[in-house]
Tab-separated table of C-alpha atoms in Angstrom:
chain	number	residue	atom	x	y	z
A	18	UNK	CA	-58.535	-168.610	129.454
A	19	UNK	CA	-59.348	-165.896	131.789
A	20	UNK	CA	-60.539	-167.623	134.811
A	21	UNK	CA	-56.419	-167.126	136.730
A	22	UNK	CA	-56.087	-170.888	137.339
A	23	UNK	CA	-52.805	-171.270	137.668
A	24	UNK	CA	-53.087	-174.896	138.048
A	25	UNK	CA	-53.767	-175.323	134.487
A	26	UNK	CA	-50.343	-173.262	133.439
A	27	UNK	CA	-48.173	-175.675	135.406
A	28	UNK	CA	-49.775	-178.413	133.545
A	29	UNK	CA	-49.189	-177.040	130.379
A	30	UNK	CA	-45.492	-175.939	130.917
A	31	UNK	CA	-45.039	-179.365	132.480
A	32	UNK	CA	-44.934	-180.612	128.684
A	33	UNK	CA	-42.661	-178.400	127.469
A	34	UNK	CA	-39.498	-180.118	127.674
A	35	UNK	CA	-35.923	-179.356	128.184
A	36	UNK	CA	-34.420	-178.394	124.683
A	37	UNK	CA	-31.225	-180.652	125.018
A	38	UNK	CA	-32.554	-182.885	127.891
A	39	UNK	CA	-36.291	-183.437	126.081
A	40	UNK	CA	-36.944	-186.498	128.997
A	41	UNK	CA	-37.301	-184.293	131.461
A	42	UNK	CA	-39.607	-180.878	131.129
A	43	UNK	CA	-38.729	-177.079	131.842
A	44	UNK	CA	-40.591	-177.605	135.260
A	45	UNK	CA	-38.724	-180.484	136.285
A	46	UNK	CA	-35.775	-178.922	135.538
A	47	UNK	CA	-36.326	-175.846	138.022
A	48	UNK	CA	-36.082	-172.883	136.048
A	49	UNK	CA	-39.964	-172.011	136.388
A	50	UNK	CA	-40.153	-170.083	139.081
A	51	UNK	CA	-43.446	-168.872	139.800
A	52	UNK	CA	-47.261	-168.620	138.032
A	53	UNK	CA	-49.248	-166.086	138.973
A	54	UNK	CA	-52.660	-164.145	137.772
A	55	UNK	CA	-52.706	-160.641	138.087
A	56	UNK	CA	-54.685	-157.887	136.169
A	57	UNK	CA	-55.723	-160.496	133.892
A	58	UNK	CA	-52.482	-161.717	132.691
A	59	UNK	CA	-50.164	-164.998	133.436
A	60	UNK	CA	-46.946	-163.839	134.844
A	61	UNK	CA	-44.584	-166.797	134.383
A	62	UNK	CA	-41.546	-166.632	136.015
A	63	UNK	CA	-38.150	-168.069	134.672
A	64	UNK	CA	-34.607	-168.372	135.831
A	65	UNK	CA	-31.790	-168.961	133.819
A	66	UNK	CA	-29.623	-172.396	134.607
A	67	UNK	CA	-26.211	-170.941	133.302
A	68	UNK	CA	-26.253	-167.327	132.314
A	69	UNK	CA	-24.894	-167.751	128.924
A	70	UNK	CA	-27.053	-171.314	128.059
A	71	UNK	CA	-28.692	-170.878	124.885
A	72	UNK	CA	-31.479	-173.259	125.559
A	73	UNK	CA	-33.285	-170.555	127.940
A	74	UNK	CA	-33.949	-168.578	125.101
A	75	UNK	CA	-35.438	-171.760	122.680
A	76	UNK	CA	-37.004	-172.860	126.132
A	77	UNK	CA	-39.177	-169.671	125.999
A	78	UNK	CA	-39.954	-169.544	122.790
A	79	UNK	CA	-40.942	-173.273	123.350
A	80	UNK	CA	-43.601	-171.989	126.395
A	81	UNK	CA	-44.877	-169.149	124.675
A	82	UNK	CA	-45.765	-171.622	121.836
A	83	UNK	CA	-47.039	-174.256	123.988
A	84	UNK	CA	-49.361	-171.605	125.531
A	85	UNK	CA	-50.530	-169.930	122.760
A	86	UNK	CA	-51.360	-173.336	120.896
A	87	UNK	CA	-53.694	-173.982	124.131
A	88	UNK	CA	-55.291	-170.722	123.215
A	89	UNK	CA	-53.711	-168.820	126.363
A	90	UNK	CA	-52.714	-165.271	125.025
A	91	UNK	CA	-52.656	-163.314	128.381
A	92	UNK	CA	-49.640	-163.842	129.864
A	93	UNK	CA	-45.879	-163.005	130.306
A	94	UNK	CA	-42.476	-164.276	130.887
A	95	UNK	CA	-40.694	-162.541	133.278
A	96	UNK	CA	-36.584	-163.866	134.118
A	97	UNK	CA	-35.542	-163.623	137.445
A	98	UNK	CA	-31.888	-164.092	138.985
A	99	UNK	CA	-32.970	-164.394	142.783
A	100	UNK	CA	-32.588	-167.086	144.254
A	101	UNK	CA	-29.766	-168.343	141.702
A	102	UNK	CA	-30.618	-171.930	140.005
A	103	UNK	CA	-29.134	-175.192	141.528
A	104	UNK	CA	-29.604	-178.506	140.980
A	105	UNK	CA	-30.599	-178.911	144.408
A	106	UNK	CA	-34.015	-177.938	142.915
A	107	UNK	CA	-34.466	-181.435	140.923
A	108	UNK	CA	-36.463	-184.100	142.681
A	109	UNK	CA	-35.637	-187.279	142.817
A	110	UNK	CA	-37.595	-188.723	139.822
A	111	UNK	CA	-36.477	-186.224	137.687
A	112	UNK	CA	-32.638	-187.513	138.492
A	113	UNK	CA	-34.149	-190.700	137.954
A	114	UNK	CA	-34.740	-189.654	134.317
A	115	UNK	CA	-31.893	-188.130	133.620
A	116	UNK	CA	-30.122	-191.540	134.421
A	117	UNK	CA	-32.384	-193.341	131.984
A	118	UNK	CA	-31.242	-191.397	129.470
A	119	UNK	CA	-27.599	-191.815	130.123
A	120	UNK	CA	-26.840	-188.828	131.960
A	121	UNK	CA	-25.368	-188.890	135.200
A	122	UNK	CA	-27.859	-186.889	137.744
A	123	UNK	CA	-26.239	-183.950	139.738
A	124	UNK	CA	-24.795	-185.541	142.796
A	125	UNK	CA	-22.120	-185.608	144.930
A	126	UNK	CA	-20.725	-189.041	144.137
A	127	UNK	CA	-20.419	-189.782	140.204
A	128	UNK	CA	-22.334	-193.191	139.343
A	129	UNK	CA	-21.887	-194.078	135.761
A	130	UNK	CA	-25.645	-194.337	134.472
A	131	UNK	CA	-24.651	-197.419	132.723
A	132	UNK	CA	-23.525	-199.701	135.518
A	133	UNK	CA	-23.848	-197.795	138.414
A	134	UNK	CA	-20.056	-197.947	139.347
A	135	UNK	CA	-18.862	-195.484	141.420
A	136	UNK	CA	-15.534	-195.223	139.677
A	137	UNK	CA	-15.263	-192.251	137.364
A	138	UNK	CA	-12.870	-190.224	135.672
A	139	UNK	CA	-13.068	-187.295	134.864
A	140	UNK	CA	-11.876	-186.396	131.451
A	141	UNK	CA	-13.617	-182.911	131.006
A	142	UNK	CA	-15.087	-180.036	133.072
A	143	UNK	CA	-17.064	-178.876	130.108
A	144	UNK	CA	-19.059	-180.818	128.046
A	145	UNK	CA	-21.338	-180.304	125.102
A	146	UNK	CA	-23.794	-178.492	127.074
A	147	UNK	CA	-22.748	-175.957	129.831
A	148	UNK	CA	-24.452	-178.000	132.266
A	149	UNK	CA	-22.447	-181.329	131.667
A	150	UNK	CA	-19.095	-182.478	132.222
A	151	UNK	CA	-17.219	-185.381	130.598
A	152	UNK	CA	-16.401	-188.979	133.166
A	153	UNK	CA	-15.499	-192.119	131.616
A	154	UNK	CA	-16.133	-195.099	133.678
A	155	UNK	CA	-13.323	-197.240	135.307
A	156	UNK	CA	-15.762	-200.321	135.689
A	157	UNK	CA	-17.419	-200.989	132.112
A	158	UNK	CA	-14.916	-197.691	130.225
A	159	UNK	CA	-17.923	-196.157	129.116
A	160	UNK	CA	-17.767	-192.490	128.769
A	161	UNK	CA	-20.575	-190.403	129.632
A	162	UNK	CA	-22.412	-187.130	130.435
A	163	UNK	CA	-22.091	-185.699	133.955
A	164	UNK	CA	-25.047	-182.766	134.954
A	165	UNK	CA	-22.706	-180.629	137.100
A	166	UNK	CA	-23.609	-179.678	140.831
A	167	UNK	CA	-24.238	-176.344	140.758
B	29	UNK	CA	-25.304	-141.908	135.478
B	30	UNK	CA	-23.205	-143.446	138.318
B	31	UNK	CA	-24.631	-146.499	138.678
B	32	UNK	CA	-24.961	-147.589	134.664
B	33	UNK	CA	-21.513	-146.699	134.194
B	34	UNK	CA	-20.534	-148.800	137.245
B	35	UNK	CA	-22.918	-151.648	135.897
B	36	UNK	CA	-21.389	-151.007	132.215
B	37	UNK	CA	-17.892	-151.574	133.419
B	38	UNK	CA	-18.635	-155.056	134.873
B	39	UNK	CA	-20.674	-155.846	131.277
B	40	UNK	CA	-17.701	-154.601	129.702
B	41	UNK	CA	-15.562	-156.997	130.972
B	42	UNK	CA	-17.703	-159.854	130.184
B	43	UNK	CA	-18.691	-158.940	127.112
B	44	UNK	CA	-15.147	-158.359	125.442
B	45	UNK	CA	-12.888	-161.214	126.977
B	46	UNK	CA	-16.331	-163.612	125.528
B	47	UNK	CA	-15.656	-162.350	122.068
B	48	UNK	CA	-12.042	-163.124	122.425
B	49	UNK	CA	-12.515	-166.286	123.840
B	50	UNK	CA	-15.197	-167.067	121.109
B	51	UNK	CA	-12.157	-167.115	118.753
B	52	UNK	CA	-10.997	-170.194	120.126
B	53	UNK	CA	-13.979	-172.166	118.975
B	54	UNK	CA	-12.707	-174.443	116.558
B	55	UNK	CA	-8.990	-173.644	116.825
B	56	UNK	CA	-8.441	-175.097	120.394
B	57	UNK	CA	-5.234	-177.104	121.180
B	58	UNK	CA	-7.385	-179.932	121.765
B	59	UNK	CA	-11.410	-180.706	121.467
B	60	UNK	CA	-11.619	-181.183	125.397
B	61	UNK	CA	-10.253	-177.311	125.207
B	62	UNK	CA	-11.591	-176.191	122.555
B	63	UNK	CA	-15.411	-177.132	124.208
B	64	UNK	CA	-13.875	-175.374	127.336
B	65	UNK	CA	-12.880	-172.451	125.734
B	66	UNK	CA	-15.819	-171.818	124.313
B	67	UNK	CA	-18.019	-172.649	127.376
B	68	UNK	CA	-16.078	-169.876	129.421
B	69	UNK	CA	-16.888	-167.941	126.664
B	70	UNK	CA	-20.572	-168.517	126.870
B	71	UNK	CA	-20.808	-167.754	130.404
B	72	UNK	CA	-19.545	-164.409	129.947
B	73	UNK	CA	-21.662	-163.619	127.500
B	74	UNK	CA	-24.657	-164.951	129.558
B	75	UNK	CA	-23.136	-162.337	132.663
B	76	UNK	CA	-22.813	-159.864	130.216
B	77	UNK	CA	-26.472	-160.003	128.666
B	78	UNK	CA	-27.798	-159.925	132.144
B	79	UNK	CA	-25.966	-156.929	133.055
B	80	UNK	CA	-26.693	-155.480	129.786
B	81	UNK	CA	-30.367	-156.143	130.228
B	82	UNK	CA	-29.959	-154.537	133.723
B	83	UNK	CA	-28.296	-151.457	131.864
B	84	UNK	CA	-30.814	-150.996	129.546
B	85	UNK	CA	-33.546	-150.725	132.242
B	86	UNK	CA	-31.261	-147.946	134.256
B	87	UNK	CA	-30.288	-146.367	131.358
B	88	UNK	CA	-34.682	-146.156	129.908
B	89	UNK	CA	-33.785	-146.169	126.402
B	90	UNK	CA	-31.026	-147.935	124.850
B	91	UNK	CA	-31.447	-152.089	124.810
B	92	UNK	CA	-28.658	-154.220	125.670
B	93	UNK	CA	-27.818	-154.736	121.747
B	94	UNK	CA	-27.757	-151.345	121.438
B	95	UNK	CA	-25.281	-150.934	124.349
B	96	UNK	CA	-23.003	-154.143	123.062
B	97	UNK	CA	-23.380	-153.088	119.172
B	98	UNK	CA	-23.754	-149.304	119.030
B	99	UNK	CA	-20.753	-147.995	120.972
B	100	UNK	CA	-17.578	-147.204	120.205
B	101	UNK	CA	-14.272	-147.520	121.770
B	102	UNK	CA	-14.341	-144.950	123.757
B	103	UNK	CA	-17.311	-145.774	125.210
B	104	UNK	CA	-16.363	-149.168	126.514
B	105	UNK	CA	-15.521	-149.866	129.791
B	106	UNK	CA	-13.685	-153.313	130.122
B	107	UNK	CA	-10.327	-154.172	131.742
B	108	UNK	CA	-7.912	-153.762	129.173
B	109	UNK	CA	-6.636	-157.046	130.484
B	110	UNK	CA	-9.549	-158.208	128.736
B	111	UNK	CA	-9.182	-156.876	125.221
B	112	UNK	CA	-5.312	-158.086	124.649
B	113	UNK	CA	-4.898	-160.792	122.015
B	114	UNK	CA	-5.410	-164.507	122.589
B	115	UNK	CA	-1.878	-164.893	121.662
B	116	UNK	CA	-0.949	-168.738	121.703
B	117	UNK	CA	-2.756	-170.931	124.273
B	118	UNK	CA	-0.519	-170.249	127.170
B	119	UNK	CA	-1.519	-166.652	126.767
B	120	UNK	CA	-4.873	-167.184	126.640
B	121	UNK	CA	-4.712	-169.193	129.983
B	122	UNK	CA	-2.842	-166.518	131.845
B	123	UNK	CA	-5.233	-163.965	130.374
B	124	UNK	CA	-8.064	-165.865	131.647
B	125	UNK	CA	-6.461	-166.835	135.311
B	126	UNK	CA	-5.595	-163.384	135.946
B	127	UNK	CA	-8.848	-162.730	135.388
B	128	UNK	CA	-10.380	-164.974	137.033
B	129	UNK	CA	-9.146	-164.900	140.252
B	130	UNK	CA	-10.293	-161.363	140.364
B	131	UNK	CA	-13.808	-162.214	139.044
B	132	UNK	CA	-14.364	-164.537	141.765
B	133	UNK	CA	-13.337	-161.851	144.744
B	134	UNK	CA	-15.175	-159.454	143.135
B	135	UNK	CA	-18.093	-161.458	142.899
B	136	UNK	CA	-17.946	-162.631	146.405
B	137	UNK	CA	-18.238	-158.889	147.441
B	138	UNK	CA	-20.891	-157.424	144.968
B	139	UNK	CA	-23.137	-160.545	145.752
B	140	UNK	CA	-23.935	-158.453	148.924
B	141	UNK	CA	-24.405	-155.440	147.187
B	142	UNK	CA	-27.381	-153.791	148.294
B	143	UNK	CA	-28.539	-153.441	144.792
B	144	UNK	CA	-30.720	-156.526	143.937
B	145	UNK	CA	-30.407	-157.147	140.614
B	146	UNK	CA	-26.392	-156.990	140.986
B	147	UNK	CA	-26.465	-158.951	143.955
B	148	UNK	CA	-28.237	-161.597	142.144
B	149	UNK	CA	-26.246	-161.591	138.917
B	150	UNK	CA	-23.115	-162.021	141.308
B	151	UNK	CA	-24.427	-164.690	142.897
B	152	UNK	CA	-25.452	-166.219	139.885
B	153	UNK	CA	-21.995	-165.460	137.945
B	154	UNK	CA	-19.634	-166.610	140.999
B	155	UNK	CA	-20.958	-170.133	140.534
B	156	UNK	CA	-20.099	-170.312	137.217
B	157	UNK	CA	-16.694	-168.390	137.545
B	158	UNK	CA	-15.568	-171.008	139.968
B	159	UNK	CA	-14.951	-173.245	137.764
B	160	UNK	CA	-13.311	-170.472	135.244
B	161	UNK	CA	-11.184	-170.321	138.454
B	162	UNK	CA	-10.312	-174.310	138.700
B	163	UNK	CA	-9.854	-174.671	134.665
B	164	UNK	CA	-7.256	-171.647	134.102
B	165	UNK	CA	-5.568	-172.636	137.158
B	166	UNK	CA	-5.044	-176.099	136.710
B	167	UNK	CA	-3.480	-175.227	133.315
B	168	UNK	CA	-1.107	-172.270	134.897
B	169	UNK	CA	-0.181	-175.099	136.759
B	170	UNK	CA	0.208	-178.029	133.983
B	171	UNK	CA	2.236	-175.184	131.947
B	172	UNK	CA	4.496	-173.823	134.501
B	173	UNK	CA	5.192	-177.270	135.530
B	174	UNK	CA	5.350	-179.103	132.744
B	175	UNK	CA	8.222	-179.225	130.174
B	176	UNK	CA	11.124	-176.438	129.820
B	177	UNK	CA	9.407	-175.034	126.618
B	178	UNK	CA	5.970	-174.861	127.953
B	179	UNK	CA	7.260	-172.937	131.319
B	180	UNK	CA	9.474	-170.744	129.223
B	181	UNK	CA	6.384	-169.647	127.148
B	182	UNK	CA	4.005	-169.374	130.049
B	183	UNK	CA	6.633	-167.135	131.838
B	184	UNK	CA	6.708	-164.652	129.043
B	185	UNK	CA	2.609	-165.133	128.885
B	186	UNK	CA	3.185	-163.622	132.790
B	187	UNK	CA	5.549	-160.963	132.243
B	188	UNK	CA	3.880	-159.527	129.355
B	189	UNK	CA	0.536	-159.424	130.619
B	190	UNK	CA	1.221	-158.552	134.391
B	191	UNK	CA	1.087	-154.698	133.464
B	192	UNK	CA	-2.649	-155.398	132.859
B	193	UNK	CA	-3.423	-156.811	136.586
B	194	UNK	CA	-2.946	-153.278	137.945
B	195	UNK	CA	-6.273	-152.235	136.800
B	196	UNK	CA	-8.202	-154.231	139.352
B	197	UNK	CA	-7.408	-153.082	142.274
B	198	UNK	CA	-7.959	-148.738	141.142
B	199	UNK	CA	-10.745	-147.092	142.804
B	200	UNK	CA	-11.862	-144.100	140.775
B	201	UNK	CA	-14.870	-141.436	142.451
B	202	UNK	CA	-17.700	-143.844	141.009
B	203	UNK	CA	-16.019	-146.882	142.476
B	204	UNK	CA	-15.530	-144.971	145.910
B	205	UNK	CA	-19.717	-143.831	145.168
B	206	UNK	CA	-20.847	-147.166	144.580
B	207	UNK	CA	-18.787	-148.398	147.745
B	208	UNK	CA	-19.945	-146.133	149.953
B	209	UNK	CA	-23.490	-146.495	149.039
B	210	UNK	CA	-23.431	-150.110	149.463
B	211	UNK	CA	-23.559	-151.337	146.249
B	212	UNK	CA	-19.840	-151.233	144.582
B	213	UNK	CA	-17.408	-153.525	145.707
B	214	UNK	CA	-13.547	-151.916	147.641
B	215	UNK	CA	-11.320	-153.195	144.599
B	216	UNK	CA	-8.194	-151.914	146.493
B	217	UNK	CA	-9.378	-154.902	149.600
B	218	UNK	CA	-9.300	-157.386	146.682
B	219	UNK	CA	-5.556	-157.085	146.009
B	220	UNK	CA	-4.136	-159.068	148.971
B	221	UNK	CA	-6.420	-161.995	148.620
B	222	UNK	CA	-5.909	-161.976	144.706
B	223	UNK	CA	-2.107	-161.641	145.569
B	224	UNK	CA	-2.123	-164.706	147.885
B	225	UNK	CA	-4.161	-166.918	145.216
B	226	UNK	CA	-1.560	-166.185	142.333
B	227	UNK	CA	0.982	-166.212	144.646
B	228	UNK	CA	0.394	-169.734	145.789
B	229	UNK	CA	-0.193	-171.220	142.217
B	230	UNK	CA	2.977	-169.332	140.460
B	231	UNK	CA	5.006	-171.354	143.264
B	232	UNK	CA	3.166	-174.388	142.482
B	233	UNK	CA	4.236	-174.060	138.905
B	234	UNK	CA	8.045	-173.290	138.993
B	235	UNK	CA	6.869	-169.908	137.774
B	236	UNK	CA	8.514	-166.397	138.838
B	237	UNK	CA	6.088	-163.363	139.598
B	238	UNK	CA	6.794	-160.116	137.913
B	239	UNK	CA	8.236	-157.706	139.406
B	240	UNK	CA	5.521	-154.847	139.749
B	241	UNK	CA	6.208	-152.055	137.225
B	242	UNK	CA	4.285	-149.748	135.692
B	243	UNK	CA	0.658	-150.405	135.440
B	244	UNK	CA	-1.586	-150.057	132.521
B	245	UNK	CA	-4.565	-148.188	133.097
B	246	UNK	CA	-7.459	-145.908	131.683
B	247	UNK	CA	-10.382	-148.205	131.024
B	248	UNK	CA	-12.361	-146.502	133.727
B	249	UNK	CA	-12.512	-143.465	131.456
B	250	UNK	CA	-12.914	-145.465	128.429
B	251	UNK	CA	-8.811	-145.277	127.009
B	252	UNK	CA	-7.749	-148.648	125.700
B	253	UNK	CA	-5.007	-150.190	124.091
B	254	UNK	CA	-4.935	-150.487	120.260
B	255	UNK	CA	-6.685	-153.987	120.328
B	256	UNK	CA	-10.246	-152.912	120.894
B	257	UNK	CA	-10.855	-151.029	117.888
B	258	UNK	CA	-10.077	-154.171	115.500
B	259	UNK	CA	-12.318	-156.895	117.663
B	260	UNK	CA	-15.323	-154.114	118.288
B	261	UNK	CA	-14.919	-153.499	114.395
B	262	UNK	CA	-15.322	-157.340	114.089
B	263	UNK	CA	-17.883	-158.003	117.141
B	264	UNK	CA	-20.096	-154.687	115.504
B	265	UNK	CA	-19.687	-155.408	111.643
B	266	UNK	CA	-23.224	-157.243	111.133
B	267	UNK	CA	-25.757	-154.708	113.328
B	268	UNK	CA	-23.826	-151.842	112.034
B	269	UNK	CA	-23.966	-152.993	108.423
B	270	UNK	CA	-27.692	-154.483	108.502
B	271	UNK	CA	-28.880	-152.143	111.270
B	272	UNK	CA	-32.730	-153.842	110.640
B	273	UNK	CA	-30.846	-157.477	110.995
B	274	UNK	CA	-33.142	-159.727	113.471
B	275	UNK	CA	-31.632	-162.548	115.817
C-alpha cells in the first residue's frame, strides 16, 4: 500500500487489541499517537502506558503483525514520551467497555462494575497488571479490578 | 560525555534498586506485597529502559543491553542506597521510601529540564513514582507505628541505612554542568523539602531520625559498596555467558 492513506492504518490498528484488556483495542486505549506518510513509509507513533508494562512490547509486535498480514511493509514504529499517557485520553465508550468486562473504568469515584455501588475498598494499589488496582465492593463484596487514574 | 554520564546515573538508579526489588517476587510477606513489590520493580525497569534507550542514542554505539549487561562495577553509576541488600521487609521499605521521596523531587525538577527526552521521561516517571511515594510511606508508617517489635526493627532499618541518604543531595562538576545548562536538576535544593517529607512521616510513626553522621558516598565516580559486584554478577550471568542469547 503506497498510496499514504492514513485512514486505512487507523483502521487496521483499531483491531489490534489490548494484550491484557483484548475488549478494547491499542487505539482506544491511547497509546497510538500519531500516523503519518512520509518518504514512502508509515510512521506510527506509540507511547508507553507505564514505563515498565510489558504489554507495549507484545502490543507492537501485535501491530507490526497486523500490518504486515494486510500486506503493509512500509512503515515504522516510533515510541514517544511527550505528552505522557493518561487515562484522560479514553472516551467514554471505551470506559464503557472496560466496565463490561468487569473492570472498573479510570475515574474519580470507584463504581463497582458489578452493581454500580459507589462503596469500595480498597484492598490493593497494585494489581495484576500495572495499570489496575485491587477494590472489593461494600454493597454486593465482590472484589474487582480498578484501571488507575493516571 | 557529560550528558550520558548524567543520563547513566539516573538509569543507574533505576536499573539496580529494580533488580533488587525483582527478588521479592515470590517471597513477599504477603501476595498483596508481593504483586507490589514487584510492580515498583517494573516501573523502574520501564524508567530505566527509557533512559537506557536515550543513552544509547547519545552515546551512537552501545544499545541499552549493552549499557545494562556489558559494564562492570565500576562503571555503574547508581546511588549506593540502591544496591544495599533487601534485608527483611522493613528494610526493604525504608530502602525504597528513602528513595522515593527523593525520586519524586527530583523528578519534579528534571521534568523542566530543557532537554526533551529527559523532560519527558520525568514527567512520565513522576506519575508512576507517586504512588512508590504513597506505598513505602504508608508502610514506614504501619511499621513505626505498629507493634514494639515491628518499630524496633524498622528503627534499625533507619539507622543503618541513613548513611546512604547523603548521596542525594552532592553536586559533583557534571551535576553543577547539567544545572547550569538547564538540564540537571540542584540536588543540594532537594534536601530541605526531602528533609521535611521524612521528617513529618518519622513523627507520624513513633520513629527517631538519625543523627547525621558520616555519609557514604562515591557512586558519582563509579565506587560502590561490596553489594554490587554479587547482584551485577547475577543481573549479567545470562548475556555474558550466551553473548548471542535473543529476548
Amino acid at each position: 500500500m503506497q498510496n499514504g492513506k492514513t485512514d486505512k492504518i487507523w483502521e487496521l490498528l483499531n483491531t489490534v487489541p489490548d494484550p491484557e484488556i483484548p475488549v478494547i483495542s491499542v487505539v482506544e486505549l491511547g497509546v497510538i499517537r500519531d500516523v503519518i506518510f512520509s518518504e514512502n513509509s508509515y510512521i506510527i507513533s506509540i507511547t508507553p502506558t507505564y514505563s515498565g508494562c510489558p504489554a507495549v512490547k507484545a502490543f507492537q509486535d501485535d501491530i507490526k503483525t497486523c500490518l504486515k498480514e494486510n500486506n503493509i511493509e512500509n512503515f515504522e514504529l516510533k515510541i514517544v514520551y511527550s505528552p505522557t499517557w493518561t487515562t484522560d485520553w479514553m472516551t467514554e465508550s471505551t470506559k464503557e467497555k472496560l466496565k463490561k468486562y468487569g473492570i472498573s473504568p479510570p475515574s474519580e469515584t470507584i463504581i463497582c462494575p458489578q452493581c454500580d455501588s459507589e462503596k469500595a475498598e480498597l484492598i490493593s494499589e497494585f494489581g495484576a497488571t500495572a495499570c489496575k488496582a485491587l477494590y472489593k465492593c461494600k454493597d454486593c463484596l465482590e472484589p474487582f479490578e480498578h484501571f488507575k487514574c493516571i | 560525555m557529560d550528558l550520558l554520564k548524567y543520563t547513566l546515573r539516573i538509569a543507574d538508579s533505576s536499573i539496580i534498586l529494580g533488580q533488587r526489588l525483582s527478588s521479592w517476587c515470590s517471597k513477599g510477606p504477603t501476595l498483596e506485597e508481593d504483586i507490589a513489590l514487584s510492580n515498583l520493580s517494573l516501573d523502574l525497569f520501564g524508567q530505566a529502559n527509557s533512559l537506557l534507550e536515550y543513552a544509547s542514542e547519545l552515546d551512537g554505539t552501545k544499545s541499552a543491553d549493552d549499557f545494562a549487561f556489558k559494564r562492570n562495577e565500576r562503571e555503574f553509576y547508581n546511588l549506593q542506597l540502591t544496591e544495599q541488600l533487601n534485608g527483611h521487609f522493613g528494610d526493604t521499605i525504608v530502602r525504597h521510601f528513602f528513595f522515593s521521596v527523593y525520586s519524586f523531587l527530583f523528578y519534579s525538577k528534571l521534568s523542566n529540564s530543557k532537554d526533551e527526552t529527559l523532560a519527558a521521561i520525568a514527567a512520565k516517571s513522576l506519575k508512576e513514582i507517586k504512588y512508590h511515594l504513597t506505598h513505602s510511606k504508608s508502610w514506614v508508617i504501619r511499621l513505626g507505628d505498629g507493634t514494639e517489635e515491628s518499630n524496633k526493627r524498622i528503627q534499625k532499618s533507619l539507622n543503618d541505612l541513613w548513611q546512604f541518604t547523603g548521596e542525594f543531595f552532592e553536586m559533583d562538576d557534571i551535576d553543577q554542568k547539567m544545572y547550569k545548562e538547564g538540564i540537571g536538576v540542584n540536588n543540594s535544593s532537594l534536601k530541605s523539602e526531602w528533609d521535611k517529607i521524612v521528617n513529618t512521616t518519622l513523627k507520624e510513626s513513633n520513629l527517631i531520625r538519625p543523627e547525621d553522621g558520616h555519609m557514604q558516598s562515591g557512586s558519582k565516580n563509579g565506587m560502590h559498596t561490596e553489594h554490587l559486584g554479587h547482584l551485577l554478577s547475577e543481573m549479567q550471568f545470562l548475556p555474558r555467558a550466551y553473548p548471542d542469547a535473543e529476548w
